[in-house]
Amino acid sequence: MSLAGAALSGVLALSAATPALAGPAHPDGSTVRTSAATADHQAAAISKAQKLKRLNQLTEKYGMPLWENTRVKWQDGHDAYHFDWSTDGCSHVSDNPGGFHFWESCARHDFGYRNYKKMHEFTRAHKKRVDDSFLQDMQNQCRRQWGPYTELQRKGCLKVAKKYYDAVRTLGHLQ
């Protein structure tokens, strides 16, 4: 399978898993689980425009730290926006090509595609935004992983990142 085909073959797979919902914390630090009715009320309180604004923030080019922080909160049961956090990593290609760790970049890319699609807002502009953020995330990983790389390692990592980016730009679908 070509890198381009493999890079996107699993992007459209959606997970039906729903995270546990948690309510406000008690003074003792424990959390209160909310009922499905309460969760539906909370979700209804957030408009589509508010959710889209938050999605734009989480998928912007330099938004990886915000996305990571928000993902940790989701894992702890806090996601008022009810985003789809499912991912298959780098979609049937290595999450670690040549030892370069691209899993988080791929997970954030999946997050952008899946949530814009679920909101019926996956335009060419949003696709480009998510794809460009994907490249930026991988390039940042190339620059920071394991301290200083040799120049050869850095160039190799950036070259692989560009190939992954080219694959999603070419094969990523708007449907």
Short mmCIF file of C-alpha atoms in Angstrom, two decimals:
data_model
loop_
_atom_site.label_atom_id
_atom_site.label_comp_id
_atom_site.label_asym_id
_atom_site.label_seq_id
_atom_site.Cartn_x
_atom_site.Cartn_y
_atom_site.Cartn_z
CA MET A 1 0.00 0.00 0.00
CA SER A 2 1.38 3.42 -0.85
CA LEU A 3 2.18 5.84 1.94
CA ALA A 4 -0.43 8.26 0.65
CA GLY A 5 -3.17 5.63 0.53
CA ALA A 6 -2.23 4.15 3.84
CA ALA A 7 -2.02 7.53 5.57
CA LEU A 8 -5.70 8.20 5.08
CA SER A 9 -7.28 4.78 4.82
CA GLY A 10 -8.64 4.87 8.35
CA VAL A 11 -9.34 8.58 8.79
CA LEU A 12 -13.08 8.24 8.25
CA ALA A 13 -13.60 5.39 10.74
CA LEU A 14 -15.69 6.69 13.60
CA SER A 15 -15.85 5.36 17.12
CA ALA A 16 -19.14 4.99 18.93
CA ALA A 17 -17.45 5.14 22.33
CA THR A 18 -18.80 7.82 24.65
CA PRO A 19 -16.65 9.13 27.48
CA ALA A 20 -17.91 9.14 31.04
CA LEU A 21 -19.39 12.46 32.03
CA ALA A 22 -18.40 14.20 35.20
CA GLY A 23 -20.01 17.08 36.95
CA PRO A 24 -18.61 19.72 39.23
CA ALA A 25 -16.12 18.85 41.92
CA HIS A 26 -17.11 18.71 45.59
CA PRO A 27 -15.02 20.66 48.08
CA ASP A 28 -13.33 17.37 49.01
CA GLY A 29 -12.06 17.00 45.45
CA SER A 30 -14.37 14.18 44.36
CA THR A 31 -16.52 14.56 41.26
CA VAL A 32 -20.19 13.95 40.76
CA ARG A 33 -21.23 11.83 37.80
CA THR A 34 -23.98 13.46 35.81
CA SER A 35 -27.00 11.75 34.38
CA ALA A 36 -27.58 11.50 30.64
CA ALA A 37 -30.42 14.03 30.98
CA THR A 38 -28.10 16.53 32.66
CA ALA A 39 -25.45 15.92 30.00
CA ASP A 40 -28.04 16.53 27.26
CA HIS A 41 -29.06 19.78 28.96
CA GLN A 42 -25.41 20.88 29.19
CA ALA A 43 -24.86 20.03 25.52
CA ALA A 44 -27.99 21.94 24.53
CA ALA A 45 -26.67 24.99 26.37
CA ILE A 46 -23.73 25.19 23.95
CA SER A 47 -24.70 26.51 20.55
CA LYS A 48 -23.32 25.23 17.28
CA ALA A 49 -21.52 28.56 16.84
CA GLN A 50 -19.85 28.17 20.26
CA LYS A 51 -18.82 24.60 19.47
CA LEU A 52 -17.44 25.63 16.08
CA LYS A 53 -15.49 28.48 17.69
CA ARG A 54 -13.96 26.05 20.20
CA LEU A 55 -13.16 23.55 17.44
CA ASN A 56 -11.40 26.33 15.51
CA GLN A 57 -9.30 27.09 18.60
CA LEU A 58 -8.37 23.43 19.07
CA THR A 59 -7.34 22.97 15.44
CA GLU A 60 -5.42 26.18 14.84
CA LYS A 61 -1.84 25.95 13.64
CA TYR A 62 -0.19 26.55 17.00
CA GLY A 63 -2.99 24.99 19.05
CA MET A 64 -1.35 21.69 20.04
CA PRO A 65 -0.81 22.71 23.72
CA LEU A 66 -4.47 23.78 24.04
CA TRP A 67 -5.63 20.57 22.33
CA GLU A 68 -3.44 18.43 24.64
CA ASN A 69 -4.79 20.18 27.74
CA THR A 70 -8.38 19.81 26.55
CA ARG A 71 -7.81 16.14 25.73
CA VAL A 72 -6.56 15.49 29.29
CA LYS A 73 -9.73 17.15 30.62
CA TRP A 74 -11.84 14.92 28.34
CA GLN A 75 -10.00 11.86 29.66
CA ASP A 76 -10.95 13.03 33.16
CA GLY A 77 -14.60 13.18 32.08
CA HIS A 78 -14.91 16.90 31.31
CA ASP A 79 -16.05 17.73 27.78
CA ALA A 80 -18.96 20.16 27.69
CA TYR A 81 -18.73 20.25 23.87
CA HIS A 82 -19.03 16.47 23.40
CA PHE A 83 -16.32 16.30 20.77
CA ASP A 84 -15.35 13.05 19.05
CA TRP A 85 -11.92 12.20 20.48
CA SER A 86 -11.58 8.84 18.72
CA THR A 87 -8.44 8.23 16.72
CA ASP A 88 -6.64 5.47 14.90
CA GLY A 89 -3.34 7.28 15.12
CA CYS A 90 -1.65 7.55 11.75
CA SER A 91 -4.18 5.40 9.87
CA HIS A 92 -2.37 2.18 9.00
CA VAL A 93 1.06 3.76 8.64
CA SER A 94 3.64 4.02 11.36
CA ASP A 95 3.02 6.41 14.24
CA ASN A 96 6.82 6.25 14.70
CA PRO A 97 8.34 6.40 11.21
CA GLY A 98 12.11 6.25 11.62
CA GLY A 99 11.65 6.68 15.37
CA PHE A 100 9.91 10.04 15.00
CA HIS A 101 6.84 10.16 17.25
CA PHE A 102 3.88 11.45 15.22
CA TRP A 103 0.99 9.81 17.13
CA GLU A 104 -0.25 13.04 18.77
CA SER A 105 -0.03 14.90 15.47
CA CYS A 106 -2.13 12.19 13.82
CA ALA A 107 -4.61 12.11 16.73
CA ARG A 108 -5.16 15.89 16.52
CA HIS A 109 -5.58 15.60 12.74
CA ASP A 110 -8.24 12.90 13.24
CA PHE A 111 -9.90 15.13 15.85
CA GLY A 112 -10.19 18.01 13.38
CA TYR A 113 -11.51 15.95 10.47
CA ARG A 114 -14.01 13.98 12.57
CA ASN A 115 -15.47 16.93 14.42
CA TYR A 116 -15.77 19.28 11.44
CA LYS A 117 -17.49 16.44 9.56
CA LYS A 118 -19.88 15.68 12.43
CA MET A 119 -20.84 19.35 12.53
CA HIS A 120 -21.29 19.39 8.71
CA GLU A 121 -18.67 22.15 8.57
CA PHE A 122 -15.85 20.33 6.78
CA THR A 123 -15.10 22.93 4.11
CA ARG A 124 -11.99 23.19 1.95
CA ALA A 125 -10.77 25.95 4.27
CA HIS A 126 -11.25 23.78 7.39
CA LYS A 127 -9.53 20.83 5.69
CA LYS A 128 -6.56 23.02 4.79
CA ARG A 129 -6.47 24.42 8.33
CA VAL A 130 -6.39 20.93 9.88
CA ASP A 131 -3.85 19.65 7.34
CA ASP A 132 -1.56 22.66 7.82
CA SER A 133 -1.75 22.22 11.61
CA PHE A 134 -0.84 18.55 11.12
CA LEU A 135 2.32 19.55 9.26
CA GLN A 136 3.20 22.16 11.89
CA ASP A 137 2.69 19.61 14.69
CA MET A 138 4.96 17.06 13.00
CA GLN A 139 7.62 19.68 12.25
CA ASN A 140 7.56 20.79 15.89
CA GLN A 141 8.02 17.17 16.93
CA CYS A 142 11.01 16.90 14.61
CA ARG A 143 12.56 19.97 16.24
CA ARG A 144 12.07 18.96 19.88
CA GLN A 145 12.21 15.16 20.12
CA TRP A 146 15.05 13.70 22.16
CA GLY A 147 16.85 16.98 22.54
CA PRO A 148 19.18 18.04 19.76
CA TYR A 149 19.05 15.90 16.65
CA THR A 150 21.90 15.58 14.29
CA GLU A 151 21.20 17.62 11.18
CA LEU A 152 20.71 14.38 9.21
CA GLN A 153 18.07 13.15 11.67
CA ARG A 154 16.25 16.48 11.63
CA LYS A 155 16.20 16.59 7.81
CA GLY A 156 14.97 12.99 7.67
CA CYS A 157 12.18 13.70 10.14
CA LEU A 158 11.07 16.83 8.28
CA LYS A 159 11.08 14.90 5.00
CA VAL A 160 8.83 12.18 6.46
CA ALA A 161 6.53 14.84 7.95
CA LYS A 162 6.18 16.45 4.52
CA LYS A 163 5.30 13.07 2.95
CA TYR A 164 2.58 12.48 5.56
CA TYR A 165 1.26 16.01 4.92
CA ASP A 166 1.30 15.54 1.13
CA ALA A 167 -0.70 12.32 1.58
CA VAL A 168 -3.49 13.99 3.56
CA ARG A 169 -3.57 17.01 1.25
CA THR A 170 -3.91 14.74 -1.77
CA LEU A 171 -6.18 12.04 -0.40
CA GLY A 172 -8.16 13.66 2.42
CA HIS A 173 -11.81 13.79 1.44
CA LEU A 174 -14.33 16.52 2.14
CA GLN A 175 -17.20 14.06 2.69
#
